[in-house]
Structures are given as structure tokens and as C-alpha cells.
Coordinates of C-alpha atoms in Angstrom, one line a residue:
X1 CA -29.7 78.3 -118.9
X2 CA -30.2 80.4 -115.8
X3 CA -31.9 76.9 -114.3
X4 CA -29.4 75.0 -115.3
X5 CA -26.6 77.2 -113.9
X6 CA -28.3 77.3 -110.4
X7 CA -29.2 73.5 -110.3
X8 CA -25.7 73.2 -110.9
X9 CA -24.5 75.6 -108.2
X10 CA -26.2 74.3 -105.8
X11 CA -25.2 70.9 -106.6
X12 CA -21.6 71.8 -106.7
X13 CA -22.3 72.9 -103.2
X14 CA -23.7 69.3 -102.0
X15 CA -21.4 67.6 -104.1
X16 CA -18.7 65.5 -101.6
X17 CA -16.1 64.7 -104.0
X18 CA -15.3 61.1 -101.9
X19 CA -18.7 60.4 -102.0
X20 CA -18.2 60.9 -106.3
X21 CA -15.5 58.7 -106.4
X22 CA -16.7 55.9 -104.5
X23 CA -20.1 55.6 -106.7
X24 CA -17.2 55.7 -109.4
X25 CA -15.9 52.6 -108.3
X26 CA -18.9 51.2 -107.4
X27 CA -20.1 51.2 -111.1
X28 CA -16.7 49.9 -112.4
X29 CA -17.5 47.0 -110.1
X30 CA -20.7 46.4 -111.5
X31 CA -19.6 47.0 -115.3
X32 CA -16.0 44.2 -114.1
X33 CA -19.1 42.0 -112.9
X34 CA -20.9 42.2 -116.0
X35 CA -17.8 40.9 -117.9
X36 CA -17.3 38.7 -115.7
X37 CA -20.5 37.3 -115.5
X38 CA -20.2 37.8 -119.8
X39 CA -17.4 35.6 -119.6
X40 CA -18.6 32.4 -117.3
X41 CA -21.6 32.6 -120.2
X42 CA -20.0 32.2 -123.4
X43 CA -17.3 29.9 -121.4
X44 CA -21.0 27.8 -120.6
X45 CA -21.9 28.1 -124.1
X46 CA -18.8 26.7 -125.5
X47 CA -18.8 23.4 -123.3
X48 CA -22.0 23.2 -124.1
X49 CA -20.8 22.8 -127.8
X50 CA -18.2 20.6 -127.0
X51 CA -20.9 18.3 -125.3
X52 CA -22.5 18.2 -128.6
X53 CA -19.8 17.4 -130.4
X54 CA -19.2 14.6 -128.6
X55 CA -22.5 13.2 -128.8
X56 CA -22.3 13.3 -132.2
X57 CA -19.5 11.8 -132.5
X58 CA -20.2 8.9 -130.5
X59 CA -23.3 8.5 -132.5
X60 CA -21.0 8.8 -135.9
X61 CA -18.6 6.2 -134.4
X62 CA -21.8 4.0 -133.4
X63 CA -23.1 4.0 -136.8
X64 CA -19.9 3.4 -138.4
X65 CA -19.7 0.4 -136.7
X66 CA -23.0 -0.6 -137.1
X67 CA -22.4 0.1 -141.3
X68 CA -19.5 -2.4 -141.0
X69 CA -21.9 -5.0 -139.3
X70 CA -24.7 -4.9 -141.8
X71 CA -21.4 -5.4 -144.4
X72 CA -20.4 -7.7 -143.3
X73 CA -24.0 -10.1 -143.1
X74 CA -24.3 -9.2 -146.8
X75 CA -26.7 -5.5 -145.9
X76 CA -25.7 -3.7 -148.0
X77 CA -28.4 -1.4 -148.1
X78 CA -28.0 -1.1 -144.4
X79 CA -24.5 -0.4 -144.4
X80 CA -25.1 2.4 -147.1
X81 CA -28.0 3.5 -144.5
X82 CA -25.8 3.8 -141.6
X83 CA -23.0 5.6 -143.8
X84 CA -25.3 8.2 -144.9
X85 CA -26.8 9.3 -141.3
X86 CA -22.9 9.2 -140.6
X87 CA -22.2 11.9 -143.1
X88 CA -25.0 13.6 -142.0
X89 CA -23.5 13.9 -138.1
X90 CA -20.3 14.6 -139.6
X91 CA -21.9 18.3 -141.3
X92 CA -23.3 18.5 -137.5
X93 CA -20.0 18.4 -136.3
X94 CA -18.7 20.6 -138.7
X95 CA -20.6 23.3 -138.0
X96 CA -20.6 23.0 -133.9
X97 CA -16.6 23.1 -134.5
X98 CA -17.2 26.0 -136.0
X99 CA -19.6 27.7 -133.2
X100 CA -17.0 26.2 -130.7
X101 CA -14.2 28.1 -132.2
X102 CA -16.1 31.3 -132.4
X103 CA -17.0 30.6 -128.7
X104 CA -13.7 30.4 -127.5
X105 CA -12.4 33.4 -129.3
X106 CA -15.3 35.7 -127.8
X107 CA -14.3 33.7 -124.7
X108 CA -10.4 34.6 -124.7
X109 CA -11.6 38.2 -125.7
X110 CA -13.5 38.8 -122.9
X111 CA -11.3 36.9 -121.0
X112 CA -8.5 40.0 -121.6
X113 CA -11.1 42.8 -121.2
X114 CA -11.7 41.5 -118.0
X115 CA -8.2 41.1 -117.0
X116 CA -7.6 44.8 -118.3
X117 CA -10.8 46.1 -116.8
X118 CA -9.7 44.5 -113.5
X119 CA -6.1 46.3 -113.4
X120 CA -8.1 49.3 -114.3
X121 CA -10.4 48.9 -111.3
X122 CA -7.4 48.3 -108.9
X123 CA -5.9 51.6 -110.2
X124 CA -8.8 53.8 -110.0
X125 CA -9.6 52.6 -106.2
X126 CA -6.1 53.2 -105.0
X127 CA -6.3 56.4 -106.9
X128 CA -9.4 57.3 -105.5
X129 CA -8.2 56.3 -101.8
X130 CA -5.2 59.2 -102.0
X131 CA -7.8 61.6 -103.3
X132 CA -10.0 60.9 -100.3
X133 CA -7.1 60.8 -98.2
X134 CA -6.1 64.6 -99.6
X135 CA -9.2 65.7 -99.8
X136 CA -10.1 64.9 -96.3
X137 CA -6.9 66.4 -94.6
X138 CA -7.6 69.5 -96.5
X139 CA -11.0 69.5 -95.4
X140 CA -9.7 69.2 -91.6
X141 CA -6.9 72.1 -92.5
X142 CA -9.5 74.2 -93.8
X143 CA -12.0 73.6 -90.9
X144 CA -9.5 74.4 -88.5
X145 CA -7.7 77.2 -90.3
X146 CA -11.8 79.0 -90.4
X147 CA -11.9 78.2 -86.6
X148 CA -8.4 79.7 -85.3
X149 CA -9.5 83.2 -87.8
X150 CA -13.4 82.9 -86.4
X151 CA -14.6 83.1 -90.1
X152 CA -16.9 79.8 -90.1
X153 CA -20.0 79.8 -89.3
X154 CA -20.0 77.6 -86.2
X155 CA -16.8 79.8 -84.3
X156 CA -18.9 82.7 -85.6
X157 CA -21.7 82.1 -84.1
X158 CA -19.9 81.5 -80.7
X159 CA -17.8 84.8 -81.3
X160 CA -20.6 86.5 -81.4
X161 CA -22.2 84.6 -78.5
X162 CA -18.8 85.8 -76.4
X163 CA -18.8 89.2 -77.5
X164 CA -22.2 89.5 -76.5
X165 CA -21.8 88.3 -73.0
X166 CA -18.7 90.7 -73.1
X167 CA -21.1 93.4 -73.5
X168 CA -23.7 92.7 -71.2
X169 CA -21.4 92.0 -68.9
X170 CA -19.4 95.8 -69.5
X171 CA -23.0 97.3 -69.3
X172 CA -24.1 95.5 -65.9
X173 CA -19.9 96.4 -63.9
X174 CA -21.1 99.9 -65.5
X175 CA -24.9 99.8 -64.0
X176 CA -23.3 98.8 -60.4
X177 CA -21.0 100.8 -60.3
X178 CA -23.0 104.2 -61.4
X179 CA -25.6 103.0 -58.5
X180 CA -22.6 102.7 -55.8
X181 CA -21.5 106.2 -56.7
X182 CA -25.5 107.1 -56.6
X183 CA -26.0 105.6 -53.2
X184 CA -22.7 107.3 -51.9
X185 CA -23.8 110.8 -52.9
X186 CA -26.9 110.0 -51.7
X187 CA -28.9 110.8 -54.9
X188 CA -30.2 107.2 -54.2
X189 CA -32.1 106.3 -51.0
X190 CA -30.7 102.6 -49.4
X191 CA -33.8 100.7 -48.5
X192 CA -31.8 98.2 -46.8
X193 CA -30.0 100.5 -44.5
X194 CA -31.7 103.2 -42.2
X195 CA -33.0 106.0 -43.0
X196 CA -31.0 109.7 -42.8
X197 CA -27.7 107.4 -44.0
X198 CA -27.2 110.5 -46.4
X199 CA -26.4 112.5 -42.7
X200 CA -24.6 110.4 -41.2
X201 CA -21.9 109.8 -44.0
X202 CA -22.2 113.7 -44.2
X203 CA -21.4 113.9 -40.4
X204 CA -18.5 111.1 -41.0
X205 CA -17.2 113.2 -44.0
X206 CA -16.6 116.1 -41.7
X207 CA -15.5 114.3 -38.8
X208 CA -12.8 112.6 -40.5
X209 CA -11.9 116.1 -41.7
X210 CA -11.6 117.1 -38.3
X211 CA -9.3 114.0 -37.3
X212 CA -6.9 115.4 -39.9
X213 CA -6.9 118.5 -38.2
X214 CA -6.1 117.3 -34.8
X215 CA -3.7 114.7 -35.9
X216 CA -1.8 117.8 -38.2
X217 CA -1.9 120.0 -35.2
X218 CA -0.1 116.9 -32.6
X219 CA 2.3 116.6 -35.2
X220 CA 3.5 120.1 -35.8
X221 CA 3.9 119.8 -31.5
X222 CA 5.8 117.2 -31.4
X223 CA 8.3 118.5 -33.7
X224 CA 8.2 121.9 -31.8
X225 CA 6.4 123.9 -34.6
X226 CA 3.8 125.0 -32.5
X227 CA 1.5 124.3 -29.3
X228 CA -0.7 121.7 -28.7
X229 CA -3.8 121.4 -29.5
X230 CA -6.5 121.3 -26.8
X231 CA -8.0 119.0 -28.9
X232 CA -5.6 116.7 -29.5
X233 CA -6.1 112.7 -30.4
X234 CA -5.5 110.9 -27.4
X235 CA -4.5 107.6 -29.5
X236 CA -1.4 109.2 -31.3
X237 CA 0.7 109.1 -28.4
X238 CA -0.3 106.4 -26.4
X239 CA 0.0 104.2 -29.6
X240 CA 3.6 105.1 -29.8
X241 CA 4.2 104.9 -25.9
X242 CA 4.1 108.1 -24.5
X243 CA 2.5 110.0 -22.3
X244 CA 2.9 113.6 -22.8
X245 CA 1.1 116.7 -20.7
X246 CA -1.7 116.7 -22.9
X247 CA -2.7 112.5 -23.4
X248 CA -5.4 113.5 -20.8
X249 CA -8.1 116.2 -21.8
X250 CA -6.5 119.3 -19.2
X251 CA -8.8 120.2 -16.5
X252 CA -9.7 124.5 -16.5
X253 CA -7.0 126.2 -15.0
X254 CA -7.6 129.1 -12.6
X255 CA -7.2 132.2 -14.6
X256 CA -3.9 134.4 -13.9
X257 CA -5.5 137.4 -12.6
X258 CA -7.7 135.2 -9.9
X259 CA -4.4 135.5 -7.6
X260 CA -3.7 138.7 -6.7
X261 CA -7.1 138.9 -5.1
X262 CA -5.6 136.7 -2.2
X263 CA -3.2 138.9 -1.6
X264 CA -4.8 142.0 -1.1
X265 CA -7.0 140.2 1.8
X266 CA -10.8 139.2 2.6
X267 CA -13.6 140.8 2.5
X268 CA -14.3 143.2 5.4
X269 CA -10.2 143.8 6.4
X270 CA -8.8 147.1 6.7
X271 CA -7.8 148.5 3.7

């Protein structure tokens, strides 16, 4: 039982139910052949009888006629010769007539099972074309349905395929972009650039800071917040047009108290 009920799982699971149906009609073709074929033999069989029969009777005629010669040249004994083989034929007939008969009944009967076998036939093939027809439109549903929800096994096997690349792909954006952050900080060495590139962006780091300063320090001038810087960045002004006091680094200025000494006289004067 266990056997049987596997065997028959499995070929539940091969089974194509079109492919059912059309050995169905295929042996309904055969068995309306055979009936056929049944048919065309007993129809050969009962003009074979009639063949017979006519034979017979033309030899029944023929000795008939020959009875009535013999008669009538005084044979007597011929004629009764000839009427005896005639009576003979005639149970000959008899009986063929009777095989004939039979024949044609079996004949006509066969005949109508074919005819009903036939409608039969014609029925069960456009019955079996709109089951095909269904079956194979659900089929398509179905296939398509499992494809748009990813539940067959061929758009599984490419889901899986994308979400894989989606993954290796995350992983590798994550890889470059924890070594950019690695060569920025300079936890990484570049062996493409120079060595010491850890310094200079260092050095760039703090100038930039720098820049900030200077260009804070112009602005707060300009709006008369405080003095200018002695450092400040040439390119802010002249960007905007102007030419302030300061665009120019300032040359050292004699100091206040270096004056009066002129004043007072040289070296070597009275005093």
C-alpha cells in the first residue's frame, strides 16, 4: 500500500492531464476503427452469400431446364435426375438465405454502433479540446501568478540570485567606503600617492583653519566691529573691487617714540 500510494504520487505529479485526454481519444479512434473495420467484414461476408445464392440459383434454373429437356425426348429418368440435384440447391439456398439474413442483421447492428460510437467520439474530442483549452490558460495563470509573488522555483532562484548581488554589492559600497575614511585619517598608508600625505592633509587641516580666522577677522572690519587684521586675505577685497589700506601686506612703521629723538638734536650738540 505504501508503494502503491507513492507510485501513485509521483505519477500524479507527471501526469499532464491534456496529454490524458488525447491518448483517450486516441483509443476511441482505434476502438471506432475496429467497428468500422467489423462492419466492412460482415458487409464482405454477406455479399459473399448473396454470390452464392446466385450461383445456385442459376445452377437450379439450369437444371430445371435441363429436366424439362430430358422430358420432353421421353428421359424420364433424366428429368427426375435433374429435379432431384434441383431440390438439393434449393436446401442450399435455403440455408445461405438464412446466413444472409443473419449477416445483414449483425451488419445493420454494427452499422448503429458505429454511428453512435462516432457521435460519441465527436463529443469526447470537442470536450476534451475545452478541457485543454482551460487547463492550459490556468496553467499560464498560475505560472504567472508564482512569478509576479516570486514563489516558483525559476523567479526563486533569480530572487535569490538578485538579492545576493544586492548584498555583495552593500558589502563592497561598505568596504570602499571604510577604506576612504581609513586613508583620510591616515590609519591607511596610500601607496599611490607620496609618502608623509598623512602631514600634509594635517598641515591643510590647520591652514584652512587659519583661513577662517583671517577671513572672520576682515569681516568683523569691514562692518566696523574691530581692526584689521595684519593678516588679512588679500583676495576678499580685491574679489569684490576694493582696495582698502590693508590689500597690501603694510610695511613696519617707525615706532612713535623714534621722533622725539630728532628734536632734541645730534649727537655731540650742546645740551
Amino acid at each position: 500500500m505504501i508503494f502503491r500510494s507513492k507510485a501513485n504520487n509521483a505519477l500524479d505529479k507527471m501526469e499532464d492531464p491534456r496529454e490524458t485526454l488525447d491518448y483517450s481519444y486516441q483509443r476511441q479512434l482505434e476502438l471506432l476503427q475496429k467497428v468500422r473495420r467489423g462492419v466492412a467484414d460482415v458487409a464482405t461476408s454477406r455479399k459473399r452469400v448473396e454470390l452464392q445464392i446466385n450461383q445456385i440459383e442459376a445452377q437450379a434454373r439450369k437444371l430445371e431446364d435441363q429436366g424439362r429437356k430430358a422430358l420432353s425426348v421421353g428421359r424420364e429418368d433424366l428429368a427426375r435426375e435433374a429435379l432431384t440435384r434441383r431440390g438439393a440447391l434449393q436446401t442450399q439456398i435455403a440455408d445461405l438465405r438464412v446466413q444472409h439474413d443473419n449477416l445483414q442483421g449483425e451488419e445493420e447492428k454494427l452499422t448503429t454502433a458505429s454511428h453512435r460510437l462516432q457521435a460519441k467520439v465527436d463529443s469526447f474530442r470537442t470536450r476534451k479540446e475545452t478541457i485543454k483549452a482551460t487547463y492550459t490558460a490556468a496553467e499560464a495563470q498560475t505560472r504567472i501568478n508564482e512569478a509576479f509573488s516570486g514563489i516558483s522555483e525559476e523567479m526563486g532562484d533569480v530572487g535569490l540570485a538578485i538579492q545576493r548581488a544586492e548584498d555583495k554589492t552593500a558589502s563592497m559600497q561598505a568596504r570602499a567606503g571604510a577604506i576612504d575614511e581609513l586613508l583620510a585619517s591616515g590609519a591607511l598608508d596610500d601607496f599611490s600617492g607620496q609618502r608623509g600625505d598623512d602631514i600634509q592633509a594635517e598641515l591643510d587641516r590647520m591652514g584652512g583653519g587659519r583661513d577662517v580666522e583671517l577671513e572672520l577677522a576682515r569681516m568683523k572690519a569691514e562692518l566696523g566691529q574691530g581692526p584689521a587684521p595684519q593678516g588679512a586675505i588679500e583676495s576678499g577685497p580685491a574679489q569684490q573691487g576694493q582696495a582698502p589700506s590693508y590689500q597690501q601686506a603694510p610695511q613696519q612703521q617707525p615706532r612713535p617714540h623714534a621722533q622725539p629723538t630728532q628734536e632734541y638734536g645730534q649727537p655731540g650738540e650742546g645740551r
